mmCIF file of C-alpha atoms and ligand atoms in Angstrom:
data_model
loop_
_atom_site.group_PDB
_atom_site.id
_atom_site.type_symbol
_atom_site.label_atom_id
_atom_site.label_comp_id
_atom_site.label_asym_id
_atom_site.label_seq_id
_atom_site.Cartn_x
_atom_site.Cartn_y
_atom_site.Cartn_z
ATOM 1 C CA MET P 41 11.090 14.414 -13.339
ATOM 2 C CA LYS P 42 13.552 11.648 -12.430
ATOM 3 C CA ILE P 43 11.682 8.901 -10.600
ATOM 4 C CA ALA P 44 12.911 5.616 -9.105
ATOM 5 C CA VAL P 45 10.419 2.759 -8.778
ATOM 6 C CA LEU P 46 11.507 0.077 -6.303
ATOM 7 C CA GLY P 47 10.149 -3.466 -6.308
ATOM 8 C CA GLY P 48 9.165 -6.217 -8.690
ATOM 9 C CA GLY P 49 5.440 -6.759 -8.293
ATOM 10 C CA HIS P 50 2.321 -5.870 -10.260
ATOM 11 C CA GLY P 51 2.200 -2.314 -8.899
ATOM 12 C CA CYS P 52 5.865 -1.556 -9.630
ATOM 13 C CA TYR P 53 5.555 -2.547 -13.279
ATOM 14 C CA ALA P 54 2.371 -0.469 -13.616
ATOM 15 C CA ALA P 55 4.158 2.471 -11.964
ATOM 16 C CA ALA P 56 7.211 2.210 -14.210
ATOM 17 C CA ALA P 57 5.084 2.011 -17.354
ATOM 18 C CA ASP P 58 2.508 4.682 -16.470
ATOM 19 C CA LEU P 59 5.009 7.213 -15.135
ATOM 20 C CA SER P 60 7.210 6.677 -18.221
ATOM 21 C CA GLU P 61 4.228 7.149 -20.506
ATOM 22 C CA ALA P 62 3.488 10.417 -18.679
ATOM 23 C CA GLY P 63 6.963 11.642 -19.700
ATOM 24 C CA HIS P 64 9.014 11.000 -16.542
ATOM 25 C CA GLU P 65 12.508 9.484 -16.615
ATOM 26 C CA VAL P 66 11.983 6.250 -14.678
ATOM 27 C CA SER P 67 14.535 3.862 -13.169
ATOM 28 C CA LEU P 68 12.986 0.532 -12.208
ATOM 29 C CA TRP P 69 14.815 -1.596 -9.613
ATOM 30 C CA ARG P 70 13.930 -5.041 -8.374
ATOM 31 C CA ARG P 71 15.988 -7.474 -6.314
ATOM 32 C CA ASP P 72 15.382 -10.436 -8.635
ATOM 33 C CA ALA P 73 17.769 -9.617 -11.489
ATOM 34 C CA ALA P 74 16.784 -12.659 -13.579
ATOM 35 C CA ALA P 75 13.104 -11.725 -13.417
ATOM 36 C CA LEU P 76 13.959 -8.163 -14.495
ATOM 37 C CA GLN P 77 15.884 -9.393 -17.569
ATOM 38 C CA PRO P 78 12.899 -9.295 -19.983
ATOM 39 C CA VAL P 79 12.467 -5.584 -19.217
ATOM 40 C CA ILE P 80 16.207 -4.950 -19.572
ATOM 41 C CA ASP P 81 16.332 -6.885 -22.879
ATOM 42 C CA SER P 82 13.286 -5.267 -24.459
ATOM 43 C CA GLY P 83 13.622 -1.870 -22.759
ATOM 44 C CA CYS P 84 9.835 -1.908 -22.484
ATOM 45 C CA ILE P 85 6.828 -2.806 -20.374
ATOM 46 C CA THR P 86 3.590 -3.545 -22.224
ATOM 47 C CA ILE P 87 0.416 -1.985 -20.831
ATOM 48 C CA LYS P 88 -3.029 -3.477 -21.460
ATOM 49 C CA ASP P 89 -5.894 -1.197 -20.424
ATOM 50 C CA ASP P 90 -9.088 0.420 -21.757
ATOM 51 C CA GLU P 91 -7.006 2.200 -24.421
ATOM 52 C CA GLY P 92 -5.714 -1.117 -25.796
ATOM 53 C CA GLN P 93 -2.200 -2.580 -25.742
ATOM 54 C CA ARG P 94 1.049 -0.632 -26.168
ATOM 55 C CA ASP P 95 4.776 -0.948 -25.428
ATOM 56 C CA ILE P 96 6.143 1.743 -23.128
ATOM 57 C CA ARG P 97 9.871 2.472 -23.135
ATOM 58 C CA ILE P 98 11.443 2.440 -19.638
ATOM 59 C CA ALA P 99 14.536 4.689 -19.356
ATOM 60 C CA HIS P 100 16.465 2.404 -16.974
ATOM 61 C CA ALA P 101 15.906 -1.037 -15.464
ATOM 62 C CA THR P 102 18.538 -2.211 -13.009
ATOM 63 C CA ALA P 103 19.207 -4.630 -10.173
ATOM 64 C CA ASN P 104 21.503 -2.002 -8.575
ATOM 65 C CA ILE P 105 19.427 0.036 -6.134
ATOM 66 C CA GLY P 106 22.046 2.804 -5.806
ATOM 67 C CA ASP P 107 21.949 3.410 -9.569
ATOM 68 C CA ALA P 108 18.152 3.556 -9.524
ATOM 69 C CA ILE P 109 17.971 6.075 -6.675
ATOM 70 C CA LYS P 110 20.797 8.365 -7.812
ATOM 71 C CA GLY P 111 19.417 11.780 -8.819
ATOM 72 C CA ALA P 112 15.751 10.753 -8.384
ATOM 73 C CA GLN P 113 13.573 13.512 -6.934
ATOM 74 C CA LEU P 114 10.841 11.003 -6.197
ATOM 75 C CA ILE P 115 11.254 7.372 -5.135
ATOM 76 C CA VAL P 116 8.031 5.364 -5.444
ATOM 77 C CA ILE P 117 7.773 2.031 -3.609
ATOM 78 C CA PRO P 118 4.508 0.335 -4.611
ATOM 79 C CA SER P 119 5.582 -2.900 -2.918
ATOM 80 C CA PRO P 120 3.913 -4.929 -0.163
ATOM 81 C CA ALA P 121 4.658 -3.688 3.367
ATOM 82 C CA ILE P 122 6.521 -6.943 4.093
ATOM 83 C CA ALA P 123 9.198 -5.728 1.616
ATOM 84 C CA GLN P 124 9.618 -2.272 3.152
ATOM 85 C CA MET P 125 12.263 -2.925 5.805
ATOM 86 C CA ASP P 126 14.533 -4.872 3.436
ATOM 87 C CA ILE P 127 14.168 -2.112 0.850
ATOM 88 C CA ALA P 128 14.863 0.577 3.512
ATOM 89 C CA ARG P 129 18.102 -1.153 4.488
ATOM 90 C CA ALA P 130 19.138 -1.533 0.832
ATOM 91 C CA MET P 131 18.344 2.147 0.103
ATOM 92 C CA ALA P 132 19.958 3.530 3.245
ATOM 93 C CA PRO P 133 23.471 4.211 1.904
ATOM 94 C CA HIS P 134 22.154 6.019 -1.190
ATOM 95 C CA LEU P 135 19.486 8.511 -0.062
ATOM 96 C CA THR P 136 20.277 12.229 -0.262
ATOM 97 C CA ASP P 137 18.810 15.548 0.993
ATOM 98 C CA GLY P 138 15.513 16.624 -0.549
ATOM 99 C CA GLN P 139 14.441 13.252 -1.906
ATOM 100 C CA VAL P 140 10.824 12.221 -1.379
ATOM 101 C CA VAL P 141 9.860 8.569 -0.882
ATOM 102 C CA TYR P 142 6.248 7.616 -1.608
ATOM 103 C CA LEU P 143 4.622 4.401 -0.349
ATOM 104 C CA PRO P 144 1.379 3.626 -2.142
ATOM 105 C CA PRO P 145 0.111 2.091 0.145
ATOM 106 C CA GLY P 146 2.029 2.485 3.416
ATOM 107 C CA THR P 147 0.907 0.499 6.516
ATOM 108 C CA PHE P 148 2.829 3.110 8.601
ATOM 109 C CA GLY P 149 5.952 2.154 6.637
ATOM 110 C CA SER P 150 6.900 5.806 6.218
ATOM 111 C CA TYR P 151 7.686 6.010 9.956
ATOM 112 C CA LEU P 152 9.416 2.602 10.078
ATOM 113 C CA MET P 153 11.485 3.058 6.931
ATOM 114 C CA ALA P 154 12.585 6.591 7.898
ATOM 115 C CA GLU P 155 13.786 5.352 11.265
ATOM 116 C CA ALA P 156 15.511 2.297 9.728
ATOM 117 C CA VAL P 157 17.435 4.551 7.340
ATOM 118 C CA LYS P 158 18.483 6.835 10.216
ATOM 119 C CA ALA P 159 19.500 3.812 12.297
ATOM 120 C CA ALA P 160 21.706 2.718 9.379
ATOM 121 C CA GLY P 161 23.592 6.004 9.735
ATOM 122 C CA ASN P 162 22.074 8.096 6.913
ATOM 123 C CA LYS P 163 20.940 11.458 8.324
ATOM 124 C CA ALA P 164 19.885 12.979 4.941
ATOM 125 C CA GLU P 165 16.742 15.156 5.005
ATOM 126 C CA VAL P 166 14.424 12.735 3.231
ATOM 127 C CA THR P 167 10.621 13.069 3.415
ATOM 128 C CA TRP P 168 8.484 9.938 3.475
ATOM 129 C CA ALA P 169 4.807 9.767 2.564
ATOM 130 C CA GLU P 170 2.103 7.146 2.318
ATOM 131 C CA THR P 171 -1.385 6.730 0.938
ATOM 132 C CA GLY P 172 -4.313 4.331 1.301
ATOM 133 C CA THR P 173 -4.024 2.170 -1.778
ATOM 134 C CA LEU P 174 -2.064 1.331 -4.904
ATOM 135 C CA PRO P 175 -2.699 3.872 -7.685
ATOM 136 C CA TRP P 176 -3.580 0.970 -10.014
ATOM 137 C CA LEU P 177 -5.768 -2.108 -9.873
ATOM 138 C CA VAL P 178 -3.374 -4.341 -11.726
ATOM 139 C CA ARG P 179 -2.125 -7.838 -12.392
ATOM 140 C CA LYS P 180 0.834 -8.974 -14.508
ATOM 141 C CA HIS P 181 -0.094 -10.906 -17.634
ATOM 142 C CA GLY P 182 3.495 -11.919 -18.477
ATOM 143 C CA PRO P 183 7.119 -11.181 -17.532
ATOM 144 C CA ASN P 184 6.878 -7.595 -18.804
ATOM 145 C CA THR P 185 3.149 -7.087 -19.397
ATOM 146 C CA VAL P 186 0.636 -5.507 -17.006
ATOM 147 C CA ALA P 187 -3.150 -5.449 -17.270
ATOM 148 C CA ILE P 188 -4.441 -2.269 -15.605
ATOM 149 C CA THR P 189 -8.127 -2.463 -14.685
ATOM 150 C CA THR P 190 -8.197 1.134 -13.446
ATOM 151 C CA ARG P 191 -6.179 4.000 -11.979
ATOM 152 C CA ALA P 192 -6.761 5.836 -8.706
ATOM 153 C CA THR P 193 -8.857 8.986 -8.851
ATOM 154 C CA ARG P 194 -7.991 10.132 -5.301
ATOM 155 C CA LEU P 195 -4.875 9.465 -3.204
ATOM 156 C CA PRO P 196 -5.127 10.793 0.380
ATOM 157 C CA THR P 197 -1.510 11.112 1.485
ATOM 158 C CA GLY P 198 0.242 11.835 4.793
ATOM 159 C CA ALA P 199 3.955 12.646 5.198
ATOM 160 C CA TYR P 200 6.618 11.854 7.802
ATOM 161 C CA PRO P 201 7.758 14.129 9.247
ATOM 162 C CA ALA P 202 4.577 16.097 8.663
ATOM 163 C CA LYS P 203 6.451 19.415 8.909
ATOM 164 C CA ARG P 204 7.714 18.699 5.364
ATOM 165 C CA SER P 205 4.271 17.759 3.968
ATOM 166 C CA ALA P 206 4.129 20.700 1.553
ATOM 167 C CA HIS P 207 7.443 19.729 -0.073
ATOM 168 C CA ALA P 208 6.457 16.050 -0.281
ATOM 169 C CA LEU P 209 3.042 16.802 -1.770
ATOM 170 C CA ASP P 210 4.541 19.238 -4.324
ATOM 171 C CA VAL P 211 6.913 16.550 -5.597
ATOM 172 C CA ILE P 212 4.398 13.672 -5.502
ATOM 173 C CA ARG P 213 1.741 15.761 -7.276
ATOM 174 C CA GLN P 214 4.004 16.075 -10.346
ATOM 175 C CA ALA P 215 3.729 12.304 -10.767
ATOM 176 C CA PHE P 216 0.293 11.727 -9.201
ATOM 177 C CA PRO P 217 -1.926 14.784 -9.797
ATOM 178 C CA VAL P 218 -4.810 13.189 -7.828
ATOM 179 C CA VAL P 219 -2.931 13.321 -4.520
ATOM 180 C CA GLU P 220 -4.809 14.942 -1.578
ATOM 181 C CA PRO P 221 -3.145 15.968 1.697
ATOM 182 C CA CYS P 222 -4.008 14.336 5.012
ATOM 183 C CA GLU P 223 -2.626 15.193 8.431
ATOM 184 C CA ASP P 224 0.404 12.944 8.889
ATOM 185 C CA ALA P 225 1.791 9.457 8.322
ATOM 186 C CA MET P 226 -0.558 7.804 10.821
ATOM 187 C CA SER P 227 -3.534 9.438 9.139
ATOM 188 C CA GLY P 228 -2.195 8.117 5.813
ATOM 189 C CA ALA P 229 -1.753 4.658 7.357
ATOM 190 C CA LEU P 230 -5.327 4.700 8.696
ATOM 191 C CA MET P 231 -6.558 5.309 5.120
ATOM 192 C CA ASN P 232 -5.147 1.943 4.028
ATOM 193 C CA ALA P 233 -7.934 -0.138 2.513
ATOM 194 C CA GLY P 234 -6.016 -3.440 2.461
ATOM 195 C CA PRO P 235 -6.436 -4.180 6.197
ATOM 196 C CA ILE P 236 -10.177 -3.494 5.863
ATOM 197 C CA ILE P 237 -11.075 -5.301 2.654
ATOM 198 C CA HIS P 238 -8.809 -8.347 2.825
ATOM 199 C CA PRO P 239 -9.017 -9.823 6.362
ATOM 200 C CA PRO P 240 -12.811 -10.447 6.179
ATOM 201 C CA LEU P 241 -12.470 -11.674 2.587
ATOM 202 C CA ILE P 242 -9.786 -14.248 3.336
ATOM 203 C CA ILE P 243 -10.961 -15.307 6.802
ATOM 204 C CA MET P 244 -14.643 -15.648 5.902
ATOM 205 C CA ASN P 245 -13.653 -17.416 2.653
ATOM 206 C CA ALA P 246 -11.022 -19.621 4.320
ATOM 207 C CA ALA P 247 -12.777 -22.903 3.471
ATOM 208 C CA PRO P 248 -13.379 -22.250 -0.275
ATOM 209 C CA LEU P 249 -9.895 -20.736 -0.582
ATOM 210 C CA GLN P 250 -8.386 -23.959 0.765
ATOM 211 C CA HIS P 251 -10.803 -26.241 -1.078
ATOM 212 C CA PHE P 252 -10.790 -24.830 -4.628
ATOM 213 C CA GLU P 253 -7.740 -24.273 -6.792
ATOM 214 C CA ALA P 254 -8.812 -20.698 -7.555
ATOM 215 C CA TRP P 255 -11.531 -18.594 -5.935
ATOM 216 C CA ASP P 256 -12.628 -15.020 -6.595
ATOM 217 C CA ILE P 257 -12.944 -13.290 -3.239
ATOM 218 C CA HIS P 258 -14.507 -10.247 -4.923
ATOM 219 C CA ASN P 259 -17.133 -12.195 -6.883
ATOM 220 C CA GLU P 260 -18.735 -15.231 -5.236
ATOM 221 C CA GLY P 261 -16.570 -14.554 -2.168
ATOM 222 C CA THR P 262 -18.298 -11.244 -1.455
ATOM 223 C CA GLN P 263 -21.677 -12.208 0.014
ATOM 224 C CA PRO P 264 -23.838 -9.959 2.239
ATOM 225 C CA ALA P 265 -22.373 -11.411 5.471
ATOM 226 C CA VAL P 266 -18.864 -10.546 4.293
ATOM 227 C CA ARG P 267 -19.902 -7.029 3.258
ATOM 228 C CA SER P 268 -21.591 -6.486 6.584
ATOM 229 C CA VAL P 269 -18.460 -7.460 8.561
ATOM 230 C CA THR P 270 -16.301 -5.332 6.245
ATOM 231 C CA ASP P 271 -18.569 -2.325 6.790
ATOM 232 C CA GLN P 272 -18.352 -2.760 10.579
ATOM 233 C CA LEU P 273 -14.567 -3.126 10.418
ATOM 234 C CA ASP P 274 -14.365 0.066 8.383
ATOM 235 C CA LEU P 275 -16.559 1.928 10.887
ATOM 236 C CA GLU P 276 -14.025 0.927 13.536
ATOM 237 C CA ARG P 277 -11.222 2.385 11.395
ATOM 238 C CA ILE P 278 -13.170 5.624 11.063
ATOM 239 C CA ALA P 279 -13.882 5.720 14.823
ATOM 240 C CA ILE P 280 -10.143 5.294 15.465
ATOM 241 C CA ARG P 281 -9.393 8.146 13.044
ATOM 242 C CA GLU P 282 -11.899 10.343 14.850
ATOM 243 C CA ALA P 283 -10.431 9.392 18.235
ATOM 244 C CA MET P 284 -7.049 10.495 16.849
ATOM 245 C CA GLY P 285 -8.592 13.840 15.858
ATOM 246 C CA TYR P 286 -8.192 13.242 12.102
ATOM 247 C CA ALA P 287 -10.653 15.085 9.877
ATOM 248 C CA ALA P 288 -12.998 13.758 7.187
ATOM 249 C CA PRO P 289 -13.007 12.671 4.432
ATOM 250 C CA HIS P 290 -12.272 9.234 5.915
ATOM 251 C CA PHE P 291 -12.807 7.436 2.577
ATOM 252 C CA PRO P 292 -15.406 4.904 3.794
ATOM 253 C CA LEU P 293 -14.787 1.643 1.963
ATOM 254 C CA ALA P 294 -18.547 1.304 1.333
ATOM 255 C CA ASP P 295 -18.035 4.030 -1.300
ATOM 256 C CA HIS P 296 -15.868 1.547 -3.258
ATOM 257 C CA TYR P 297 -18.980 -0.616 -3.696
ATOM 258 C CA ASN P 298 -21.725 2.029 -3.871
ATOM 259 C CA SER P 299 -20.424 5.235 -5.459
ATOM 260 C CA ASP P 300 -17.600 6.920 -7.356
ATOM 261 C CA ASN P 301 -16.278 8.817 -4.300
ATOM 262 C CA TRP P 302 -13.675 6.260 -3.315
ATOM 263 C CA MET P 303 -10.003 6.141 -4.337
ATOM 264 C CA TYR P 304 -10.650 4.338 -7.652
ATOM 265 C CA GLY P 305 -14.005 5.862 -8.567
ATOM 266 C CA ASP P 306 -16.842 3.510 -9.462
ATOM 267 C CA VAL P 307 -14.855 0.394 -10.332
ATOM 268 C CA HIS P 308 -15.955 -2.602 -8.297
ATOM 269 C CA LYS P 309 -17.972 -4.130 -11.171
ATOM 270 C CA LYS P 310 -15.010 -3.727 -13.537
ATOM 271 C CA LEU P 311 -12.709 -5.464 -11.065
ATOM 272 C CA VAL P 312 -15.064 -8.456 -10.791
ATOM 273 C CA LYS P 313 -15.561 -8.572 -14.577
ATOM 274 C CA SER P 314 -11.827 -8.545 -15.349
ATOM 275 C CA GLY P 315 -11.499 -12.096 -13.937
ATOM 276 C CA ASP P 316 -7.976 -11.151 -12.771
ATOM 277 C CA TRP P 317 -8.907 -11.656 -9.129
ATOM 278 C CA ARG P 318 -9.869 -15.339 -9.572
ATOM 279 C CA GLU P 319 -6.663 -16.666 -8.068
ATOM 280 C CA HIS P 320 -5.032 -19.102 -5.691
ATOM 281 C CA ILE P 321 -4.563 -17.479 -2.281
ATOM 282 C CA ASP P 322 -2.438 -19.345 0.248
ATOM 283 C CA LEU P 323 -3.653 -18.330 3.692
ATOM 284 C CA HIS P 324 -0.170 -18.458 5.205
ATOM 285 C CA SER P 325 1.960 -16.728 2.591
ATOM 286 C CA HIS P 326 -0.297 -14.416 0.543
ATOM 287 C CA ARG P 327 0.129 -10.702 1.197
ATOM 288 C CA TYR P 328 -3.546 -10.440 2.201
ATOM 289 C CA MET P 329 -2.451 -12.351 5.334
ATOM 290 C CA THR P 330 1.230 -11.361 5.731
ATOM 291 C CA GLU P 331 0.764 -7.681 4.869
ATOM 292 C CA ASP P 332 -2.857 -6.650 5.372
ATOM 293 C CA THR P 333 -3.636 -8.825 8.399
ATOM 294 C CA MET P 334 -0.383 -9.550 10.245
ATOM 295 C CA LEU P 335 0.915 -5.993 9.763
ATOM 296 C CA GLY P 336 -2.019 -3.738 8.832
ATOM 297 C CA LEU P 337 -4.876 -5.104 10.934
ATOM 298 C CA SER P 338 -2.545 -5.663 13.873
ATOM 299 C CA PHE P 339 -1.483 -1.984 13.588
ATOM 300 C CA GLN P 340 -5.124 -0.857 13.459
ATOM 301 C CA ALA P 341 -6.143 -2.975 16.478
ATOM 302 C CA SER P 342 -3.216 -1.594 18.471
ATOM 303 C CA VAL P 343 -4.145 2.016 17.633
ATOM 304 C CA ALA P 344 -7.701 1.181 18.744
ATOM 305 C CA ASP P 345 -6.330 -0.008 22.102
ATOM 306 C CA TRP P 346 -4.148 3.067 22.408
ATOM 307 C CA THR P 347 -7.043 5.474 21.729
ATOM 308 C CA ASN P 348 -9.550 3.421 23.777
ATOM 309 C CA ALA P 349 -11.733 3.020 20.681
ATOM 310 C CA ASP P 350 -14.067 0.027 20.745
ATOM 311 C CA ALA P 351 -12.878 -2.365 18.016
ATOM 312 C CA PRO P 352 -14.378 -5.859 18.508
ATOM 313 C CA ILE P 353 -14.370 -6.765 14.798
ATOM 314 C CA SER P 354 -10.718 -5.737 14.311
ATOM 315 C CA LYS P 355 -9.688 -7.776 17.325
ATOM 316 C CA GLY P 356 -11.965 -10.725 16.523
ATOM 317 C CA LEU P 357 -10.670 -11.043 12.955
ATOM 318 C CA LEU P 358 -7.099 -10.678 14.203
ATOM 319 C CA ALA P 359 -7.656 -13.459 16.737
ATOM 320 C CA ILE P 360 -9.057 -15.841 14.084
ATOM 321 C CA ALA P 361 -6.229 -14.984 11.674
ATOM 322 C CA GLY P 362 -3.819 -15.709 14.541
ATOM 323 C CA GLY P 363 -5.530 -19.073 14.958
ATOM 324 C CA ILE P 364 -4.947 -19.850 11.261
ATOM 325 C CA VAL P 365 -1.250 -18.936 11.271
ATOM 326 C CA GLY P 366 -0.557 -20.042 14.872
ATOM 327 C CA GLN P 367 0.652 -16.678 16.180
ATOM 328 C CA ASP P 368 -0.543 -14.016 18.602
ATOM 329 C CA LEU P 369 -1.065 -11.200 16.102
ATOM 330 C CA ARG P 370 -1.744 -8.649 18.838
ATOM 331 C CA LYS P 371 2.045 -8.632 19.132
ATOM 332 C CA GLY P 372 2.581 -8.083 15.388
ATOM 333 C CA PRO P 373 5.668 -6.226 14.135
ATOM 334 C CA ARG P 374 3.679 -3.012 13.537
ATOM 335 C CA ALA P 375 1.581 -2.998 16.701
ATOM 336 C CA LEU P 376 2.271 0.220 18.636
ATOM 337 C CA PRO P 377 3.688 -1.636 21.691
ATOM 338 C CA THR P 378 6.116 -3.518 19.416
ATOM 339 C CA LEU P 379 7.185 -0.170 17.913
ATOM 340 C CA GLY P 380 7.734 1.251 21.403
ATOM 341 C CA LEU P 381 5.121 3.952 20.777
ATOM 342 C CA SER P 382 2.271 2.872 23.057
ATOM 343 C CA GLY P 383 3.718 4.782 26.037
ATOM 344 C CA LEU P 384 3.318 8.160 24.286
ATOM 345 C CA ASN P 385 0.376 10.404 25.059
ATOM 346 C CA LYS P 386 -1.563 11.913 22.142
ATOM 347 C CA ALA P 387 0.293 15.237 22.220
ATOM 348 C CA ASP P 388 3.677 13.488 22.152
ATOM 349 C CA MET P 389 2.516 11.240 19.288
ATOM 350 C CA ARG P 390 1.388 14.300 17.281
ATOM 351 C CA GLU P 391 4.747 15.981 17.954
ATOM 352 C CA LEU P 392 6.679 12.863 16.911
ATOM 353 C CA LEU P 393 4.700 12.571 13.667
ATOM 354 C CA TYR P 394 5.120 16.300 12.932
ATOM 355 C CA GLN P 395 8.799 16.818 13.820
ATOM 356 C CA GLY P 396 10.151 13.306 13.287
ATOM 357 C CA LYS P 397 12.085 11.387 15.921
ATOM 358 C CA ALA P 398 14.953 13.420 17.391
HETATM 359 N N1 NDP N 274 -2.185 -5.237 -7.248
HETATM 360 C C1 NDP N 274 -3.242 -4.517 -6.942
HETATM 361 O O1 NDP N 274 -4.171 -4.369 -7.754
HETATM 362 C C2 NDP N 274 -3.327 -3.832 -5.640
HETATM 363 C C3 NDP N 274 -2.290 -3.846 -4.723
HETATM 364 N N2 NDP N 274 -2.371 -3.105 -3.578
HETATM 365 C C4 NDP N 274 -1.203 -2.971 -2.696
HETATM 366 O O2 NDP N 274 -0.122 -2.439 -3.463
HETATM 367 C C5 NDP N 274 1.148 -2.962 -3.019
HETATM 368 C C6 NDP N 274 1.814 -3.688 -4.185
HETATM 369 O O3 NDP N 274 0.970 -4.753 -4.560
HETATM 370 P P1 NDP N 274 1.397 -5.745 -5.735
HETATM 371 O O4 NDP N 274 2.226 -5.032 -6.712
HETATM 372 O O5 NDP N 274 0.147 -6.424 -6.187
HETATM 373 O O6 NDP N 274 2.316 -6.753 -4.908
HETATM 374 P P2 NDP N 274 3.001 -8.094 -5.411
HETATM 375 O O7 NDP N 274 2.469 -9.223 -4.615
HETATM 376 O O8 NDP N 274 2.943 -8.211 -6.899
HETATM 377 O O9 NDP N 274 4.516 -7.820 -4.975
HETATM 378 C C7 NDP N 274 5.387 -8.869 -4.986
HETATM 379 C C8 NDP N 274 6.799 -8.350 -5.244
HETATM 380 O O10 NDP N 274 7.305 -7.734 -4.075
HETATM 381 C C9 NDP N 274 8.693 -7.885 -4.093
HETATM 382 N N3 NDP N 274 9.185 -8.197 -2.752
HETATM 383 C C10 NDP N 274 8.606 -9.018 -1.848
HETATM 384 N N4 NDP N 274 9.383 -9.076 -0.738
HETATM 385 C C11 NDP N 274 10.450 -8.282 -0.967
HETATM 386 C C12 NDP N 274 11.587 -7.922 -0.205
HETATM 387 N N5 NDP N 274 11.772 -8.404 1.034
HETATM 388 N N6 NDP N 274 12.484 -7.061 -0.761
HETATM 389 C C13 NDP N 274 12.298 -6.558 -2.002
HETATM 390 N N7 NDP N 274 11.226 -6.869 -2.782
HETATM 391 C C14 NDP N 274 10.328 -7.713 -2.261
HETATM 392 C C15 NDP N 274 9.029 -9.086 -4.965
HETATM 393 O O11 NDP N 274 9.979 -8.670 -5.909
HETATM 394 P P3 NDP N 274 11.027 -9.753 -6.539
HETATM 395 O O12 NDP N 274 10.177 -10.669 -7.355
HETATM 396 O O13 NDP N 274 11.976 -8.909 -7.333
HETATM 397 O O14 NDP N 274 11.668 -10.464 -5.403
HETATM 398 C C16 NDP N 274 7.716 -9.478 -5.597
HETATM 399 O O15 NDP N 274 7.768 -9.618 -6.979
HETATM 400 C C17 NDP N 274 0.798 -3.860 -1.850
HETATM 401 O O16 NDP N 274 0.905 -3.101 -0.675
HETATM 402 C C18 NDP N 274 -0.663 -4.241 -2.086
HETATM 403 O O17 NDP N 274 -1.335 -4.564 -0.906
HETATM 404 C C19 NDP N 274 -3.486 -2.354 -3.276
HETATM 405 C C20 NDP N 274 -4.559 -2.319 -4.136
HETATM 406 C C21 NDP N 274 -4.555 -3.040 -5.375
HETATM 407 C C1 KPL N 275 -8.101 -5.019 -5.691
HETATM 408 C C2 KPL N 275 -7.825 -4.869 -4.237
HETATM 409 C C3 KPL N 275 -8.167 -3.458 -3.801
HETATM 410 C C4 KPL N 275 -8.749 -5.752 -3.486
HETATM 411 O O1 KPL N 275 -8.368 -7.087 -3.506
HETATM 412 C C5 KPL N 275 -6.404 -5.206 -3.866
HETATM 413 O O2 KPL N 275 -5.905 -4.653 -2.945
HETATM 414 C C6 KPL N 275 -5.623 -6.251 -4.530
HETATM 415 O O3 KPL N 275 -6.051 -6.938 -5.426
HETATM 416 O O4 KPL N 275 -4.507 -6.417 -4.131
#
């Protein structure tokens, strides 16, 4: 299948390499042309994983987004949510009927990006979908080398508009056989693990993160108090899902630590052992704050308000994060009131997510 991968981060390079190795014809686009040059020059991305090290040929690498998207059945955007609106605007002139765009993970970006593309004047019948995590635990080890700690074993995925879920899932499954359907884009967004795992990790580790040059939030940064707050935050996410009427499995994050039922299987020990997560995290600019907290947790807290679900941990963490960055994160860019969606009743919200905005 022809697949476009959009973005320049760890996940995009893993996507381009893995999907190429699986036999797909991949076009990799990133906005930073100079940074892409090593891939263009060598024609390859090197994978390091349990199978060893190998060079994978990438069919196309380009800084022209129109060229990357042309003819692609599937467009995969494994980029942080903060990149989504810029990428939507850059893609808008080029999307065509039948294409499927997959956001692993999404942060409700499938709804926002679809509407941004329509607002830019492109009325093509494109289906958007999102899941709860990146299909790889991965860090770059060089300008065209990725170290993949593991791959996802389950990818719960919701589509926007949900009436085209079957088409979206059929296309995505060709690239990601472990995809599992969930109700709609909001259900997919409420599977996102980033806003659950990262806010407690960065807020409760704020002092060591600012004191030490590098700190491993998953190793010494994950103490019982942090786990306990994370578990409570995740129970709030699940209560919100239930208040929305979404069915189990809810992918409790505790499974990531205790079992092999979660999206990556039993991998937490491997992640800690890799040493790749001992890093410098700037509390103002790192995506754990700008993506998972300012967008993702703010979205979750607003859905809690909208469904009248009790969510003291979500709101408490959001308030402290707001204190760190000096902003009222209740009014974040993805909070339902900011999106103009908080006035809908549940039936109208369901209809919007199923049919798409008229
Ligand atoms: N890495 C991991 O193991 C995991 C990641 N995730 C999630 O997966 C997603 C991808 O993560 P990861 O790959 O690590 O992210 P990165 O932090 O590596 O992504 C950074 C890249 O995003 C691109 N980018 C940033 N802003 C923009 C923009 N406005 N327009 C276009 N491109 C932009 C930049 O490309 P350029 O340099 O070309 O400007 C940059 O290189 C995130 O949502 C993350 O939360 C989830 C679980 C695990
Ligand atoms: C590994 C994981 C799931 C937790 O930090 C992640 O999201 C990341 O590193 O970006």
